[in-house]
XYZ file of C-alpha atoms in Angstrom:
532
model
C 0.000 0.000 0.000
C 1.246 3.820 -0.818
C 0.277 4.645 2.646
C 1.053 1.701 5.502
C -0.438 1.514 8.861
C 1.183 3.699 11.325
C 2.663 1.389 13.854
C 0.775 1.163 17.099
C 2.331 2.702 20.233
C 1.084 2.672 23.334
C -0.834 4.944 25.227
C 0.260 6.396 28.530
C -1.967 5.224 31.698
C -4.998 6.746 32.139
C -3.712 8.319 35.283
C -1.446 10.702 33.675
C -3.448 11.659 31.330
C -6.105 12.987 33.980
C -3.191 14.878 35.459
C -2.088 16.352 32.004
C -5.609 17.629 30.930
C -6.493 18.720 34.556
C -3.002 20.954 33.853
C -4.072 21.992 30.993
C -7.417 22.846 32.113
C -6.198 25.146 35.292
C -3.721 26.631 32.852
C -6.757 28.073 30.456
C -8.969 28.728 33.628
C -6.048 30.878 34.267
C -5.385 32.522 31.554
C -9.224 33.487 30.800
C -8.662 35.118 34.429
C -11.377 32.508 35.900
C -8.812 32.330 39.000
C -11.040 30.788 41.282
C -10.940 27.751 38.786
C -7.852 27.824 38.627
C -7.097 27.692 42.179
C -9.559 24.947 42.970
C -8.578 22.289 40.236
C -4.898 22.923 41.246
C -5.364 22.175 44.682
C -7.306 19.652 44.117
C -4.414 18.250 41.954
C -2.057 19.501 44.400
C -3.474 17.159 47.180
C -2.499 14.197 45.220
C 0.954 15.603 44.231
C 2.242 18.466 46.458
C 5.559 18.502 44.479
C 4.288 19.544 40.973
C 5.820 22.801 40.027
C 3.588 23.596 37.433
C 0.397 23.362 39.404
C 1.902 25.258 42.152
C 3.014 28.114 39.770
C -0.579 27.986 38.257
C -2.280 28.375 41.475
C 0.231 30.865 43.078
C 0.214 33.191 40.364
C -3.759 32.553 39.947
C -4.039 33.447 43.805
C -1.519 36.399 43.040
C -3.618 38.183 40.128
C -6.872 37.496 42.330
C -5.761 39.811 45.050
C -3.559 41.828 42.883
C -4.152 45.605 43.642
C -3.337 48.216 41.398
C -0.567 50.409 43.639
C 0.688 52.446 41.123
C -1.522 55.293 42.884
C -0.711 57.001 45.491
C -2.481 55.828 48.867
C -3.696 56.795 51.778
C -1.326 57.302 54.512
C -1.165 55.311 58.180
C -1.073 56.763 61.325
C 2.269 55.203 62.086
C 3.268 57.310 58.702
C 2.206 60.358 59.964
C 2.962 60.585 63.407
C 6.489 58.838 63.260
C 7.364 60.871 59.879
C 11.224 61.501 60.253
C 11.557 63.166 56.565
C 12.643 66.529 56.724
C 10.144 69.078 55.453
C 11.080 72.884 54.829
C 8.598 74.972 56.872
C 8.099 77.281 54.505
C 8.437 75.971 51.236
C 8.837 78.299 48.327
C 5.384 78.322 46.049
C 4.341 75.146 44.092
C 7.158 72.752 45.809
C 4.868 70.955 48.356
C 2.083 69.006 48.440
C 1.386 68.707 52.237
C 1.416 72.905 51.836
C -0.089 73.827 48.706
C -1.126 77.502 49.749
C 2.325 78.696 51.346
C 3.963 81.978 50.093
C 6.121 84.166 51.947
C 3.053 86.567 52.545
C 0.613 83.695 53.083
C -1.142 82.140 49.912
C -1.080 82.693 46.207
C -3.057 84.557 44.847
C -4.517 82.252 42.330
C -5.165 80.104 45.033
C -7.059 83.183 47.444
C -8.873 84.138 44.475
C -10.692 80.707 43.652
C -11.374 80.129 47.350
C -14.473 81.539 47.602
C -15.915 79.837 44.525
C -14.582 76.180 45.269
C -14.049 74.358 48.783
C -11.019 73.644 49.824
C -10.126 70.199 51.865
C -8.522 69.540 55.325
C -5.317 70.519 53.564
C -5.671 73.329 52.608
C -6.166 71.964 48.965
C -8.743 72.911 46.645
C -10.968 70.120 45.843
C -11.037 68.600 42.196
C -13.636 66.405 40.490
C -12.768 63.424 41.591
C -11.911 61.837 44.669
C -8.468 60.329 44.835
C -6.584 58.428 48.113
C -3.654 60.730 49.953
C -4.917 64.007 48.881
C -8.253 65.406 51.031
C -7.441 63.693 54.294
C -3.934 64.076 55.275
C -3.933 65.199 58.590
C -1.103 68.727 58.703
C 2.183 67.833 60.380
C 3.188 69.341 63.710
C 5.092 72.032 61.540
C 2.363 72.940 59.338
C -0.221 73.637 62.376
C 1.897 76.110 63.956
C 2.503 74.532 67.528
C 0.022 72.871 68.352
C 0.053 70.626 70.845
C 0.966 66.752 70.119
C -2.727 65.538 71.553
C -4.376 67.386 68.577
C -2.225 66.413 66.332
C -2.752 62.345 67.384
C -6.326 62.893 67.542
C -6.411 63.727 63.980
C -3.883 61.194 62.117
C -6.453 58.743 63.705
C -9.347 59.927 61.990
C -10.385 58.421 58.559
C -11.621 60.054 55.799
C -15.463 58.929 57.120
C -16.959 59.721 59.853
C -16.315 57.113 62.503
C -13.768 55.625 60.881
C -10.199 55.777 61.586
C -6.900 55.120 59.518
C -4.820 52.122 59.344
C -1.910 51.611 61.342
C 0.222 52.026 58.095
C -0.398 52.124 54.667
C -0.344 48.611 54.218
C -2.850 48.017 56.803
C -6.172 47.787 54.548
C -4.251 44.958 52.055
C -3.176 43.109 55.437
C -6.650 42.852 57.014
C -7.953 42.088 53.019
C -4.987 39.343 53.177
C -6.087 37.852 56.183
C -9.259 37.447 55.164
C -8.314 35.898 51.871
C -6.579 33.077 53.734
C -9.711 31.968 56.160
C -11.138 31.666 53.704
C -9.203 29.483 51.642
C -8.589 27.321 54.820
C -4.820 26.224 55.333
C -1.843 28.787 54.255
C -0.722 27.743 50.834
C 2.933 28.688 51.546
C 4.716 28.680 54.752
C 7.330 31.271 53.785
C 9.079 30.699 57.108
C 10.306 27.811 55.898
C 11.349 28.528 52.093
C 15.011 28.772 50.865
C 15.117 31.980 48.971
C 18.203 30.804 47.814
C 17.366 27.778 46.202
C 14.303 29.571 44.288
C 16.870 32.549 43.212
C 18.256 29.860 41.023
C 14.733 29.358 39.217
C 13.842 33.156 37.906
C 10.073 31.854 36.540
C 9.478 30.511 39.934
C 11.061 33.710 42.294
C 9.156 35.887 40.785
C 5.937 33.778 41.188
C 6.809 33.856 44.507
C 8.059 37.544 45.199
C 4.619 38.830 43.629
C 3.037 36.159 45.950
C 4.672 38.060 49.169
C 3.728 41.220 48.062
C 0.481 40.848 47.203
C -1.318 38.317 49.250
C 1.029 37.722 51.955
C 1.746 41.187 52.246
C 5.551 40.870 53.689
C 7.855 42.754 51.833
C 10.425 42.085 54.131
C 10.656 38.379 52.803
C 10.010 39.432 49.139
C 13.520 41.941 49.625
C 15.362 38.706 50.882
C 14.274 37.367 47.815
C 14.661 39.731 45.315
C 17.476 40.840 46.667
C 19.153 37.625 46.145
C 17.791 36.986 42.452
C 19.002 40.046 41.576
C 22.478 38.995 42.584
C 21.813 35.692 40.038
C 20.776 38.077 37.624
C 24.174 39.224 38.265
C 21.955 43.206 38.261
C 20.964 42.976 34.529
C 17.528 42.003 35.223
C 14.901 45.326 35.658
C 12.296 42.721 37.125
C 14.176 42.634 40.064
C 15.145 45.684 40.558
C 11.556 46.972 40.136
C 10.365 44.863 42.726
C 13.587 45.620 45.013
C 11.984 49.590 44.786
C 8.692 48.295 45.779
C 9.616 46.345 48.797
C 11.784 49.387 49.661
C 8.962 51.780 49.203
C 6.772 49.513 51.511
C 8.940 49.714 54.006
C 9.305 53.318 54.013
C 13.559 53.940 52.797
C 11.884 56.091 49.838
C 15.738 56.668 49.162
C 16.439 53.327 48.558
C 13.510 52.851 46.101
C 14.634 56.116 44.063
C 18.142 54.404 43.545
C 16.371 51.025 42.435
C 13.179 52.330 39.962
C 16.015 54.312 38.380
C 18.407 51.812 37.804
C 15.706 49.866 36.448
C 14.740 52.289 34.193
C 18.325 52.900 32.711
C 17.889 48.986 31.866
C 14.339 49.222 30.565
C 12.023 51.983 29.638
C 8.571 50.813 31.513
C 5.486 53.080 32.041
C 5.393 51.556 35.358
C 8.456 52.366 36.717
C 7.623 55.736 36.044
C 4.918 55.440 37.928
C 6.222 54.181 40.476
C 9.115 56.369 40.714
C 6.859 59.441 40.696
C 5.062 57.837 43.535
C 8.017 58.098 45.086
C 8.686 61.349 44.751
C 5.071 62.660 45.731
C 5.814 60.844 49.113
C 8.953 62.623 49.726
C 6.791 65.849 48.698
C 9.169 66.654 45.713
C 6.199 67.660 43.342
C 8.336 69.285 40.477
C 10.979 66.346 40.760
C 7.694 64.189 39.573
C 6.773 66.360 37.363
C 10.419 66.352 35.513
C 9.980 62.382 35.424
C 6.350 62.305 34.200
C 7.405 64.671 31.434
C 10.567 62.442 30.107
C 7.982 59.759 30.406
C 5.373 61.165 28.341
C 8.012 62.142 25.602
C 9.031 58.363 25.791
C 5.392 57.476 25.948
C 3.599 59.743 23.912
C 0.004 57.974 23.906
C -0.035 56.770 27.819
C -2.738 58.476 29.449
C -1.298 57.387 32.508
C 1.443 59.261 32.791
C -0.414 62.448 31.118
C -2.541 62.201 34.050
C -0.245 61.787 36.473
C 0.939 65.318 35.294
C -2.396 66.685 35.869
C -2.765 65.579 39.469
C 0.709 66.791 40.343
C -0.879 70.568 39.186
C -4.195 69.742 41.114
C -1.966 68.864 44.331
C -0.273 72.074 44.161
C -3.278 74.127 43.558
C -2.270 74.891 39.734
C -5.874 74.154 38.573
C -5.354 75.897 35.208
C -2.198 74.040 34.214
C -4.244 70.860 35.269
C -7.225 71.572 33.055
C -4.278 71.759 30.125
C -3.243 68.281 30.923
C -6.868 66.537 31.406
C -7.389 68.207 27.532
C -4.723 66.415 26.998
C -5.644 63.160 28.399
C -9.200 63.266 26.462
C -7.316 63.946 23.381
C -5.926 60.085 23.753
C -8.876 58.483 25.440
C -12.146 60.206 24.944
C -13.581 58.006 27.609
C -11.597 58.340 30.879
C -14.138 59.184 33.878
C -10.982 60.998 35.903
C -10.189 63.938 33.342
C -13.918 64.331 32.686
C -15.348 64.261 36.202
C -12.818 67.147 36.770
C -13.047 69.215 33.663
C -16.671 69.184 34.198
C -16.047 70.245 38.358
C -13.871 73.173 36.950
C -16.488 74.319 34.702
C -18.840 74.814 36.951
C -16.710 76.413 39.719
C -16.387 78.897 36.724
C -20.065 79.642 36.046
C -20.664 77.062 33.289
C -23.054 74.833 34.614
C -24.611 74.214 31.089
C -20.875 72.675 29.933
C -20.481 70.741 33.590
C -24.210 69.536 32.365
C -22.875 68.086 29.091
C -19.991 66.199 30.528
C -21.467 65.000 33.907
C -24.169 63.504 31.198
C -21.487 62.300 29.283
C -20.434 60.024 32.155
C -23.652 58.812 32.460
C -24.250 57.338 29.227
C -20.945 55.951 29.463
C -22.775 53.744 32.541
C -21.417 55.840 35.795
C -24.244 55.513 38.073
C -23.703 56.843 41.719
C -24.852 59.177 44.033
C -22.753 61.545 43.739
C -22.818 62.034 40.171
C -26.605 62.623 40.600
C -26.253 65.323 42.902
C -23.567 67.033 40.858
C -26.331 66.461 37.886
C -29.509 67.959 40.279
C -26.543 71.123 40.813
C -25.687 71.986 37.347
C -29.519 71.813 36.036
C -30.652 74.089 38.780
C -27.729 76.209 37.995
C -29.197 76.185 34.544
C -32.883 76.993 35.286
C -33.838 73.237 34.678
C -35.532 72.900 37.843
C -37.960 70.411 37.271
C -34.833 68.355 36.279
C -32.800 69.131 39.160
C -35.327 67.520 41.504
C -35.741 64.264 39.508
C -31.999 64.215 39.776
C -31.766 64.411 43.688
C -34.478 61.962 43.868
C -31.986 59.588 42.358
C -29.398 60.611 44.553
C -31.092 59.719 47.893
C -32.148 56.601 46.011
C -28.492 55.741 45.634
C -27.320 57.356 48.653
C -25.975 55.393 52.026
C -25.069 56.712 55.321
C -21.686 57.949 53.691
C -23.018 60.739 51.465
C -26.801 60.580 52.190
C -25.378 64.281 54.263
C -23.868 65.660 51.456
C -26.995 65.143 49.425
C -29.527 66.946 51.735
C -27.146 69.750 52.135
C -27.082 70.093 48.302
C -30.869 69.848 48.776
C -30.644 72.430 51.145
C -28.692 74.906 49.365
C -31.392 74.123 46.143
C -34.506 75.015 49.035
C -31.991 78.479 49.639
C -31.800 79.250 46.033
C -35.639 79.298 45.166
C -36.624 80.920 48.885
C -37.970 77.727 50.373
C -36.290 78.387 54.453
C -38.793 75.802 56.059
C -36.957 72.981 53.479
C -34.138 74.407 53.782
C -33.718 73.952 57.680
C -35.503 70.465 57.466
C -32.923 69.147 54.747
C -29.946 70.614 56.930
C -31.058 69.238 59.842
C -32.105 65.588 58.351
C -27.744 66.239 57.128
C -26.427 66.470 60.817
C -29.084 64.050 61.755
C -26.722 61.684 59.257
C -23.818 62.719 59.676
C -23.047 64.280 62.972
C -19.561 65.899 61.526
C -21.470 67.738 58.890
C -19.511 71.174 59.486
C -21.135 73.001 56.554
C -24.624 71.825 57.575
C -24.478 73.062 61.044
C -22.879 76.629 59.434
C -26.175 77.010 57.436
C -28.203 76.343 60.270
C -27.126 78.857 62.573
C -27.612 81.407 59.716
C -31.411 80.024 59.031
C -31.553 80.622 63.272
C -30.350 83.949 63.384
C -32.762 84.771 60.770
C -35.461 83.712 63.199
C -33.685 85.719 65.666
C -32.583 82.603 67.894
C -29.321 84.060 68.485
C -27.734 81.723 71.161
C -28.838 78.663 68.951
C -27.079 80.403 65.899
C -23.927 80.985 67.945
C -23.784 77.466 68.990
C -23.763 76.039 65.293
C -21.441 78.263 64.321
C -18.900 77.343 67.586
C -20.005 73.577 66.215
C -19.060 74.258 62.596
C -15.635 76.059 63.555
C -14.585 72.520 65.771
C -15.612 70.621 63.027
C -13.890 72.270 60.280
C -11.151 74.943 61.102
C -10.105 74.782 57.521
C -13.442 76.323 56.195
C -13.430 80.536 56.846
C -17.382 81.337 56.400
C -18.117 79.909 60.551
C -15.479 81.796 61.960
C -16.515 85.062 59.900
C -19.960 84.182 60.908
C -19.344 84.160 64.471
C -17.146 87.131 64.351
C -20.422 88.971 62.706
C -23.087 87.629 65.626
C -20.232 88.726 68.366
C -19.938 92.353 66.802
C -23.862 92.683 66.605
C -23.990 91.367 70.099
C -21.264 93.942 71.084
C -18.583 91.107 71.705
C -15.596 92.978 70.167
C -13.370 90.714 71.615
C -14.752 87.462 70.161
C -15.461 88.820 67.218
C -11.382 90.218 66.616
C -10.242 86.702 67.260
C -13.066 85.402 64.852
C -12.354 87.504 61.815
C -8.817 87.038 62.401
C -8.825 83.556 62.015
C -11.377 83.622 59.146
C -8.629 85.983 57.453
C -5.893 83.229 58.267
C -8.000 80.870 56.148
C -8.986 83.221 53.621
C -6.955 86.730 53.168
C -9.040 87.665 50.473
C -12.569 87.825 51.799
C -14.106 91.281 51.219
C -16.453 90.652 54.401
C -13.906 89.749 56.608
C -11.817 92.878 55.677
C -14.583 95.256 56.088
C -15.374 93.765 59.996
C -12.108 94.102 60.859
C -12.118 97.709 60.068
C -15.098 98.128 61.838
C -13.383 96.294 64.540
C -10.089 98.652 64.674
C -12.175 101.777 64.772
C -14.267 100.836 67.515
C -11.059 100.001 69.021
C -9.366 103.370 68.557
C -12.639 104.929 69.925
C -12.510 103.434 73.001
């Protein structure tokens, strides 16, 4: 015959084969990012055979990208961050070189920044707020330095609060992924890997495996001193030309706080390899050590390198939003639209800024524009109810904050009736008005611009001592915010407390220099004075 039988060869056992195709099978449940697949079928296999490399490097790297968090971002800070902070920061940094004080000048503030004030709230910080809320920039407790001597028991009480009320902060950064961690491995039942007992060594030798494992300790075990043992020693293997390593040896570093250490590393890695991520990661770096224009300089050579990354575009923009250089920001989120017309970041905040510039009908278009791209939260709503009553579409604003409550929880259900309230203000409805204020503080106890509007809606009823006692509320809960303190310094001169009312308007002036009001009362204030 032209074409023979093939000889017949025999099969391997049935056993094996199981094993190969149950392999085979994790490996795709992998890769189609069905982890939890994955993870079961390999430990199922792993049961029978506890030595097979290949499961275990399917189900460590499938338990890896399950709890793999994006930390390219800058995050929230600990309390251990801020109250054992040993960096060095200039007390009075030159304009637009800090983060931590975004308003110093020599005389005060910038004028930019005084200007906008009264248009746009400012956070804790000092900061003025964006469009979009992003971790380590509205909460940061001010150092010891920054609050002008006050005493250490204020200071502690405040690195302990959260950015909710009743909440507090982590005891470091890392906290939040440990607790997450934990969790993760009840409920998988037994630890996976006893890292106690590993020989980093011996897994140097075997780079596909190390760096299985290093991501492993990072991510889920959350231990970056073991993962620097290990990298460190693979990088040595590597004899230092691999940028994996050296990557990761910045990340461990960073973890641990020697931000030195991880500059030195992220760019060595980068003189290897030109990643998008290690300039990320570098910047992070340098927005820890508050070096803002340093970042800047590195998001910029990255860009060049990188022409279409949004992310590092953006980055740019936030660095201008943390220094208070809103208009150079707005340039940047342009920018960022230009290359990806559908990023929720740069058009939440071009659509903030254009209504803190009396274009609610523009705000309007792009707030919609996030909706239809399927953004569907509370506070979108509310910013949606804002901008139509802003542009005489009243029957729409209400429909919108009817979806807001809908959405709302005990987290921003205040900031909606406030909103509500201020709507009630603008069309002469005072009886709503007070209701939806006082249904905020009912919420949220800490609401300091709720209480502020209702001791103005009492000292229209002529309830003076109640007015007096929101206002003294308002000032505790927010000293960053000026319109309490000028408020009480207004009841104190009507009620002939020239005193009070000095120290008030003072203090308002601290906050803002540039408030016509203010001025004016303390003129008032000097010439009674001079009279006496």
């Amino acid at each position: 015959p032209l074409f023979p039988p093939p000889k017949t060869t025999s099969l391997p056992p049935l056993s094996l084969r199981s094993h190969t195709m149950d392999a085979i099978l994790a490996l795709s449940r992998f890769r189609r990012r069905r982890f939890d697949d994955a993870i079961e079928i390999s430990s199922n296999m792993l049961e029978k055979n506890y030595a097979d490399q290949a499961l275990w490097f399917i189900k460590c790297r499938s338990l890896t990208a399950k709890n793999f968090v994006d930390d390219t971002d800058l995050e929230d800070e600990g309390v251990a961050e801020i109250l054992l902070e040993d960096n060095a920061m200039a007390s009075a940094p030159r304009p637009g070189t800090s983060i931590h004080r975004p308003t110093t000048t020599a005389s005060g503030r910038t004028s930019a920044m005084a200007s906008r004030q009264g248009a746009r709230p400012t956070t804790q910080s000092g900061r003025l707020t964006t469009g979009f809320a992003r971790p380590g920039t509205s909460t940061r407790p001010q150092s010891r330095q920054q609050q002008g001597g006050v005493n250490a028991r204020d200071l502690v009480s405040t690195a302990f609060q959260g950015s909710r009320p009743g909440t507090s902060r982590p005891v470091t950064s890392s906290g939040r992924f440990v607790r997450l961690g934990t969790a993760s491995m009840k409920a998988m039942g037994d630890k996976f890997i006893n890292t106690e007992q590993l020989d980093f060594k011996k897994y140097a030798k075997r780079p596909a495996i190390a760096k299985a494992l290093c991501d492993y300790l990072i991510y889920l075990e959350h231990n970056p001193k073991k993962a620097l043992e290990l990298a460190a020693l693979a990088t040595v293997e590597a004899e230092y030309n691999d940028w994996w390593w050296k990557a990761r040896l910045g990340k461990c570093y960073y973890q641990l706080g020697l931000y030195r250490d991880a500059e030195k590393q992220f760019k060595s890695a980068l003189r290897q390899q030109d990643m998008v991520v290690l300039y990320l990661e570098l910047c992070k770096v340098y927005l820890r050590m508050d070096q803002p224009n340093t970042a800047l300089e590195w998001y910029a050579k990255g860009s060049h390198n990188h022409p279409a990354d949004t992310h590092l575009i953006l980055g740019i923009a936030r660095v201008y939003d943390m220094i208070d250089d809103i208009d150079r920001g707005i340039q940047y989120y342009e920018k960022v639209l230009d290359n990806d017309s559908s990023n929720v970041e740069a058009i939440a905040c071009l659509a903030s800024n254009s209504f803190y510039e009396d274009q609610p009908e523009i705000a309007l278009r792009l707030y919609r524009r996030l909706l239809q791209m399927g953004v569907n939260n509370t506070e979108l709503w509310t910013n949606l109810a804002l901008c139509c009553f802003y542009s005489s579409q009243y029957d729409m604003s209400l429909n919108c904050f009817e979806r807001a409550l809908a959405l709302a929880d005990d987290e921003n259900m205040a900031d909606v009736w406030y909103n509500v309230g201020q709507v009630a203000i603008g069309i002469g409805d005072l009886g709503l008005a007070y209701e939806a204020f006082k249904i905020a503080v009912s919420v949220d106890g800490n609401h300091a611009n709720s209480f502020n509007c209702l001791g103005v809606l009492e000292l229209r009823q002529g309830k003076a001592n109640e007015a007096k006692n929101h206002f003294a509320t308002a000032c505790e809960l927010a000293p960053h915010i000026y319109e309490p303190f000028y408020n009480q310094a207004l009841l104190a001169f009507h009620l002939g407390d020239f005193k009070s009312s000095y120290d008030h308007v003072v203090t308002s002036l601290d906050i803002y220099p540039e408030h016509n009001e203010s001025q004016e009362l303390l003129q008032k204030l000097k010439l009674k004075f001079m009279s006496l």
